[in-house]
Short mmCIF file of C-alpha atoms in Angstrom, two decimals:
data_model
loop_
_atom_site.label_atom_id
_atom_site.label_comp_id
_atom_site.label_asym_id
_atom_site.label_seq_id
_atom_site.Cartn_x
_atom_site.Cartn_y
_atom_site.Cartn_z
CA UNK A 1 38.29 3.92 5.35
CA UNK A 2 39.44 0.59 4.64
CA UNK A 3 38.62 -0.68 1.02
CA UNK A 4 39.16 -4.12 -0.23
CA UNK A 5 41.53 -4.49 -3.05
CA UNK A 6 39.53 -7.76 -4.64
CA UNK A 7 35.99 -8.59 -4.16
CA UNK A 8 34.56 -10.51 -1.15
CA UNK A 9 34.46 -13.94 -1.78
CA UNK A 10 38.09 -14.38 -2.60
CA UNK A 11 41.52 -13.80 -1.15
CA UNK A 12 44.99 -13.60 -2.36
CA UNK A 13 47.69 -16.52 -1.92
CA UNK A 14 50.91 -16.15 -3.69
CA UNK A 15 50.38 -13.44 -5.40
CA UNK A 16 47.33 -15.13 -7.28
CA UNK A 17 43.70 -14.62 -6.76
CA UNK A 18 42.15 -17.58 -5.27
CA UNK A 19 38.31 -18.56 -3.86
CA UNK A 20 38.24 -18.00 -0.28
CA UNK A 21 36.47 -21.19 1.10
CA UNK A 22 34.71 -19.45 3.94
CA UNK A 23 33.82 -16.17 1.86
CA UNK A 24 32.39 -18.19 -0.92
CA UNK A 25 30.00 -20.29 0.88
CA UNK A 26 28.66 -16.56 2.62
CA UNK A 27 28.31 -15.27 -1.01
CA UNK A 28 26.31 -18.46 -2.51
CA UNK A 29 24.47 -18.33 0.50
CA UNK A 30 23.64 -14.34 -0.21
CA UNK A 31 22.56 -15.35 -3.77
CA UNK A 32 20.27 -18.35 -2.57
CA UNK A 33 18.46 -16.26 0.16
CA UNK A 34 17.62 -13.67 -2.18
CA UNK A 35 16.36 -15.74 -4.48
CA UNK A 36 14.40 -17.64 -1.99
CA UNK A 37 12.87 -14.25 -1.32
CA UNK A 38 14.94 -12.54 0.92
CA UNK A 39 15.19 -8.72 0.30
CA UNK A 40 18.50 -6.60 0.42
CA UNK A 41 18.01 -4.83 3.83
CA UNK A 42 17.22 -8.35 5.36
CA UNK A 43 20.15 -10.38 4.04
CA UNK A 44 22.30 -7.23 5.69
CA UNK A 45 20.69 -7.23 9.06
CA UNK A 46 21.39 -10.97 9.14
CA UNK A 47 25.16 -11.11 8.18
CA UNK A 48 25.32 -8.08 10.50
CA UNK A 49 23.48 -9.99 13.28
CA UNK A 50 25.81 -13.14 12.89
CA UNK A 51 29.25 -10.53 12.59
CA UNK A 52 30.33 -11.54 9.33
CA UNK A 53 33.57 -9.52 8.52
CA UNK A 54 33.10 -8.02 5.33
CA UNK A 55 36.77 -6.35 6.16
CA UNK A 56 39.11 -7.25 9.08
CA UNK A 57 36.98 -5.50 11.95
CA UNK A 58 34.01 -4.56 10.09
CA UNK A 59 30.82 -6.31 10.19
CA UNK A 60 28.48 -3.49 9.73
CA UNK A 61 26.13 -4.55 6.35
CA UNK A 62 23.86 -2.58 4.62
CA UNK A 63 21.61 -2.61 1.83
CA UNK A 64 24.05 -0.93 -0.92
CA UNK A 65 27.27 -3.38 -0.22
CA UNK A 66 24.57 -6.55 -1.06
CA UNK A 67 23.12 -4.98 -4.21
CA UNK A 68 27.21 -4.74 -5.37
CA UNK A 69 27.61 -7.89 -4.66
CA UNK A 70 24.32 -9.29 -6.29
CA UNK A 71 25.42 -7.20 -9.51
CA UNK A 72 29.35 -8.18 -9.51
CA UNK A 73 29.96 -10.01 -12.89
CA UNK A 74 33.29 -11.13 -11.92
CA UNK A 75 31.61 -14.06 -9.53
CA UNK A 76 30.64 -15.80 -12.52
CA UNK A 77 34.49 -16.15 -13.49
CA UNK A 78 37.08 -14.37 -16.30
CA UNK A 79 40.93 -14.32 -16.93
CA UNK A 80 41.34 -13.21 -13.19
CA UNK A 81 38.86 -13.79 -10.91
CA UNK A 82 37.77 -17.81 -10.68
CA UNK A 83 33.96 -18.67 -10.84
CA UNK A 84 32.21 -18.75 -7.46
CA UNK A 85 28.38 -18.14 -9.06
CA UNK A 86 27.33 -20.08 -11.97
CA UNK A 87 25.84 -17.56 -14.72
CA UNK A 88 22.31 -19.06 -14.56
CA UNK A 89 22.09 -18.45 -10.44
CA UNK A 90 23.80 -14.96 -11.56
CA UNK A 91 21.25 -14.01 -14.07
CA UNK A 92 18.20 -15.51 -11.86
CA UNK A 93 19.11 -13.00 -9.34
CA UNK A 94 19.63 -10.01 -11.23
CA UNK A 95 16.08 -10.71 -12.89
CA UNK A 96 14.63 -10.99 -9.66
CA UNK A 97 16.07 -7.94 -8.20
CA UNK A 98 14.94 -6.00 -11.77
CA UNK A 99 11.49 -7.17 -11.43
CA UNK A 100 11.39 -6.38 -8.02
CA UNK A 101 12.32 -3.09 -8.69
CA UNK A 102 9.81 -2.14 -11.11
CA UNK A 103 7.07 -3.45 -8.91
CA UNK A 104 8.18 -1.55 -5.58
CA UNK A 105 8.87 1.50 -7.44
CA UNK A 106 5.81 2.83 -5.97
CA UNK A 107 5.69 6.84 -5.61
CA UNK A 108 5.43 6.30 -1.86
CA UNK A 109 6.49 9.30 -0.07
CA UNK A 110 5.40 11.52 3.09
CA UNK A 111 2.60 13.13 0.65
CA UNK A 112 1.56 10.36 -1.39
CA UNK A 113 1.09 7.20 0.89
CA UNK A 114 -1.95 8.20 2.32
CA UNK A 115 -3.34 8.32 -0.82
CA UNK A 116 -1.99 5.69 -2.35
CA UNK A 117 -3.00 3.31 0.43
CA UNK A 118 -6.57 4.44 0.49
CA UNK A 119 -7.44 3.87 -3.47
CA UNK A 120 -10.21 1.28 -3.93
CA UNK A 121 -12.08 -0.53 -6.81
CA UNK A 122 -15.30 1.39 -7.55
CA UNK A 123 -16.46 -2.04 -9.06
CA UNK A 124 -15.50 -4.59 -6.55
CA UNK A 125 -14.57 -2.48 -3.40
CA UNK A 126 -10.84 -4.39 -3.74
CA UNK A 127 -7.92 -2.18 -2.93
CA UNK A 128 -6.33 -0.72 -5.91
CA UNK A 129 -2.20 -1.36 -5.93
CA UNK A 130 -0.27 1.23 -7.39
CA UNK A 131 2.51 -0.01 -9.69
CA UNK A 132 5.36 1.54 -11.57
CA UNK A 133 6.86 0.24 -14.83
CA UNK A 134 9.07 2.72 -16.59
CA UNK A 135 9.58 0.05 -19.38
CA UNK A 136 5.86 0.13 -20.25
CA UNK A 137 4.20 3.19 -21.97
CA UNK A 138 1.91 3.77 -19.28
CA UNK A 139 4.19 4.04 -16.51
CA UNK A 140 1.57 4.19 -13.45
CA UNK A 141 -0.62 1.81 -13.27
CA UNK A 142 -3.59 0.68 -10.91
CA UNK A 143 -4.33 -2.89 -10.37
CA UNK A 144 -6.78 -4.41 -8.26
CA UNK A 145 -6.22 -6.71 -5.79
CA UNK A 146 -9.27 -8.66 -6.23
CA UNK A 147 -8.23 -11.92 -8.25
CA UNK A 148 -11.93 -11.92 -9.48
CA UNK A 149 -11.93 -9.10 -10.49
CA UNK A 150 -8.35 -7.49 -11.86
CA UNK A 151 -9.58 -4.21 -13.00
CA UNK A 152 -6.39 -2.31 -14.25
CA UNK A 153 -6.47 1.68 -14.79
CA UNK A 154 -3.81 4.01 -16.47
CA UNK A 155 -3.50 7.22 -14.36
CA UNK A 156 -0.54 8.77 -12.77
CA UNK A 157 -0.21 10.06 -9.22
CA UNK A 158 -0.72 13.58 -9.73
CA UNK A 159 -3.51 12.97 -12.27
CA UNK A 160 -5.03 11.32 -9.47
CA UNK A 161 -4.11 14.27 -7.17
CA UNK A 162 -5.89 16.54 -9.61
CA UNK A 163 -9.04 14.61 -9.77
CA UNK A 164 -9.28 15.11 -5.95
CA UNK A 165 -8.22 18.27 -5.62
CA UNK A 166 -11.31 19.40 -8.11
CA UNK A 167 -13.89 17.34 -6.07
CA UNK A 168 -12.70 19.03 -2.67
CA UNK A 169 -13.10 22.16 -4.15
CA UNK A 170 -16.79 21.08 -4.97
CA UNK A 171 -17.18 20.62 -1.61
CA UNK A 172 -15.63 23.89 -0.53
CA UNK A 173 -17.88 25.96 -2.73
CA UNK A 174 -20.88 23.70 -1.47
CA UNK A 175 -20.09 22.37 2.33
CA UNK A 176 -24.21 20.88 2.13
CA UNK A 177 -22.57 18.06 -0.34
CA UNK A 178 -21.51 17.04 2.90
CA UNK A 179 -24.78 16.45 4.06
CA UNK A 180 -25.69 12.96 5.24
CA UNK A 181 -29.28 11.96 4.09
CA UNK A 182 -30.26 9.89 6.77
CA UNK A 183 -32.99 8.36 4.93
CA UNK A 184 -30.22 6.57 2.93
CA UNK A 185 -27.63 5.84 5.67
CA UNK A 186 -26.34 2.37 5.45
CA UNK A 187 -26.89 0.40 8.66
CA UNK A 188 -23.56 -1.08 10.54
CA UNK A 189 -23.40 -4.54 10.58
CA UNK A 190 -24.15 -4.91 14.43
CA UNK A 191 -27.51 -3.38 13.80
CA UNK A 192 -28.09 -5.46 10.23
CA UNK A 193 -27.58 -8.51 12.64
CA UNK A 194 -30.09 -7.03 15.49
CA UNK A 195 -32.87 -6.59 12.81
CA UNK A 196 -32.09 -10.16 11.57
CA UNK A 197 -32.71 -11.35 14.93
CA UNK A 198 -35.86 -9.60 15.30
CA UNK A 199 -37.20 -11.20 12.11
CA UNK A 200 -36.57 -14.63 13.35
CA UNK A 201 -38.12 -14.10 16.57
CA UNK A 202 -41.14 -12.86 15.01
CA UNK A 203 -41.43 -15.95 12.87
CA UNK A 204 -41.33 -18.69 15.51
CA UNK A 205 -44.45 -20.10 16.89
CA UNK A 206 -43.86 -19.43 20.18
CA UNK A 207 -43.64 -15.22 20.49
CA UNK A 208 -42.13 -13.62 23.65
CA UNK A 209 -43.37 -10.65 22.81
CA UNK A 210 -41.64 -8.77 25.90
CA UNK A 211 -38.49 -9.96 24.14
CA UNK A 212 -39.30 -8.64 21.12
CA UNK A 213 -39.98 -5.23 22.03
CA UNK A 214 -37.12 -5.02 24.13
CA UNK A 215 -35.09 -6.05 21.33
CA UNK A 216 -36.75 -3.65 19.20
CA UNK A 217 -36.03 -0.73 21.52
CA UNK A 218 -32.32 -1.85 21.66
CA UNK A 219 -32.14 -1.94 17.90
CA UNK A 220 -33.62 1.61 17.54
CA UNK A 221 -31.51 3.07 20.03
CA UNK A 222 -28.54 1.82 18.32
CA UNK A 223 -30.13 3.01 14.93
CA UNK A 224 -30.01 6.65 17.22
CA UNK A 225 -26.49 6.19 18.27
CA UNK A 226 -25.21 5.72 14.82
CA UNK A 227 -27.47 8.72 13.17
CA UNK A 228 -26.10 10.94 16.44
CA UNK A 229 -22.59 9.97 15.43
CA UNK A 230 -22.72 10.42 11.74
CA UNK A 231 -24.67 13.91 12.31
CA UNK A 232 -21.56 15.02 14.60
CA UNK A 233 -19.10 13.69 12.02
CA UNK A 234 -20.89 15.36 9.07
CA UNK A 235 -21.15 18.84 11.09
CA UNK A 236 -17.20 18.70 11.29
CA UNK A 237 -16.76 18.00 8.00
CA UNK A 238 -19.03 20.77 6.78
CA UNK A 239 -16.72 22.93 9.05
CA UNK A 240 -13.68 22.24 7.55
CA UNK A 241 -14.81 22.53 4.33
CA UNK A 242 -16.15 26.07 5.18
CA UNK A 243 -12.89 27.64 6.53
CA UNK A 244 -10.97 25.94 3.55
CA UNK A 245 -10.16 28.24 0.72
CA UNK A 246 -10.35 27.18 -2.84
CA UNK A 247 -7.45 24.59 -3.40
CA UNK A 248 -5.10 25.41 -6.33
CA UNK A 249 -3.31 22.02 -5.74
CA UNK A 250 -4.00 18.94 -3.78
CA UNK A 251 -3.65 19.86 0.32
CA UNK A 252 -2.93 16.59 2.27
CA UNK A 253 -3.93 17.96 5.57
CA UNK A 254 -7.56 18.44 4.16
CA UNK A 255 -7.69 15.41 2.38
CA UNK A 256 -6.80 13.28 5.34
CA UNK A 257 -9.05 15.06 7.89
CA UNK A 258 -12.38 14.92 5.29
CA UNK A 259 -12.02 11.51 3.29
CA UNK A 260 -11.82 7.83 4.24
CA UNK A 261 -11.45 6.37 0.87
CA UNK A 262 -10.60 7.18 -2.99
CA UNK A 263 -12.97 5.26 -5.37
CA UNK A 264 -11.29 4.45 -9.05
CA UNK A 265 -13.68 3.42 -11.83
CA UNK A 266 -12.51 1.33 -15.00
CA UNK A 267 -13.11 4.64 -17.25
CA UNK A 268 -10.75 6.23 -14.77
CA UNK A 269 -13.57 8.46 -13.43
CA UNK A 270 -12.80 9.22 -9.42
CA UNK A 271 -14.98 9.97 -6.65
CA UNK A 272 -14.55 10.48 -2.76
CA UNK A 273 -15.93 8.94 0.08
CA UNK A 274 -16.22 11.30 2.81
CA UNK A 275 -15.67 10.37 6.79
CA UNK A 276 -19.49 10.05 6.66
CA UNK A 277 -19.89 7.82 4.14
CA UNK A 278 -21.19 10.03 1.47
CA UNK A 279 -19.47 9.69 -1.95
CA UNK A 280 -18.95 12.86 -4.02
CA UNK A 281 -18.50 11.97 -8.00
CA UNK A 282 -17.55 14.42 -10.52
CA UNK A 283 -20.65 16.19 -12.31
CA UNK A 284 -23.18 15.82 -9.62
CA UNK A 285 -25.35 19.06 -9.15
CA UNK A 286 -24.36 21.33 -6.73
CA UNK A 287 -26.42 20.09 -3.40
CA UNK A 288 -26.87 16.29 -4.96
CA UNK A 289 -25.36 13.68 -3.15
CA UNK A 290 -24.80 9.88 -2.81
CA UNK A 291 -24.76 7.56 0.30
CA UNK A 292 -22.35 4.78 0.58
CA UNK A 293 -23.72 1.84 -1.11
#
């Protein structure tokens, strides 16, 4: 494997290390683009696409190569290497890199990704963003992305998985918790619009009774379809819980089949929104359930 004896951006002339006019321009552009918002992968792909050679005949850039360049203090100049990047730009780029690493260092893997992306704020319904900051006392935090809310909760992924497992075991112990209370079902947006239209029609001076009757029948049919669909989903949920054994730890397959969202309260209490809209909370009596609000 070929290795450079001097960093990218420099060349040897008459036994002395000099700035390469071509490579130094590429180097400055890397720092500039990174500060402007491009990430390591994007920069590597761009240089590869442009066939910029890192070594003679080699133009396959990768994230690690860009990372090493951004972190190479020699570009700011010393007794051996002339300055290409001023110290202020170097510090700015590496501060941004450290911040991105902190913000993006989420525990997102095949098992946890589905959990992280389904957590909602119980107060406003906004999405809870999982953040990791190893410099903080509370390494893992959840922040509501609603700027009018910005609820912040300290909770690790493992603590969240434990709470989810406990709630799912309640459903396994008593699958009837998944039953949908038809009287408390939330109507779909389409049905609510139809009901509002019917109300407006009945308030008009010239009432077309035939048209109103047709709209009422159509609305009733939509409600029946919703109840039928919810009933089918509920029966499927109950069947999943009935054939499951109590969980000793988090089980992603059962979670994916039965849960549509996780709700997190400001006090750290976790509840599950089942796929039929029922909300399962900690401490509810067996058989007691709540429909989505």
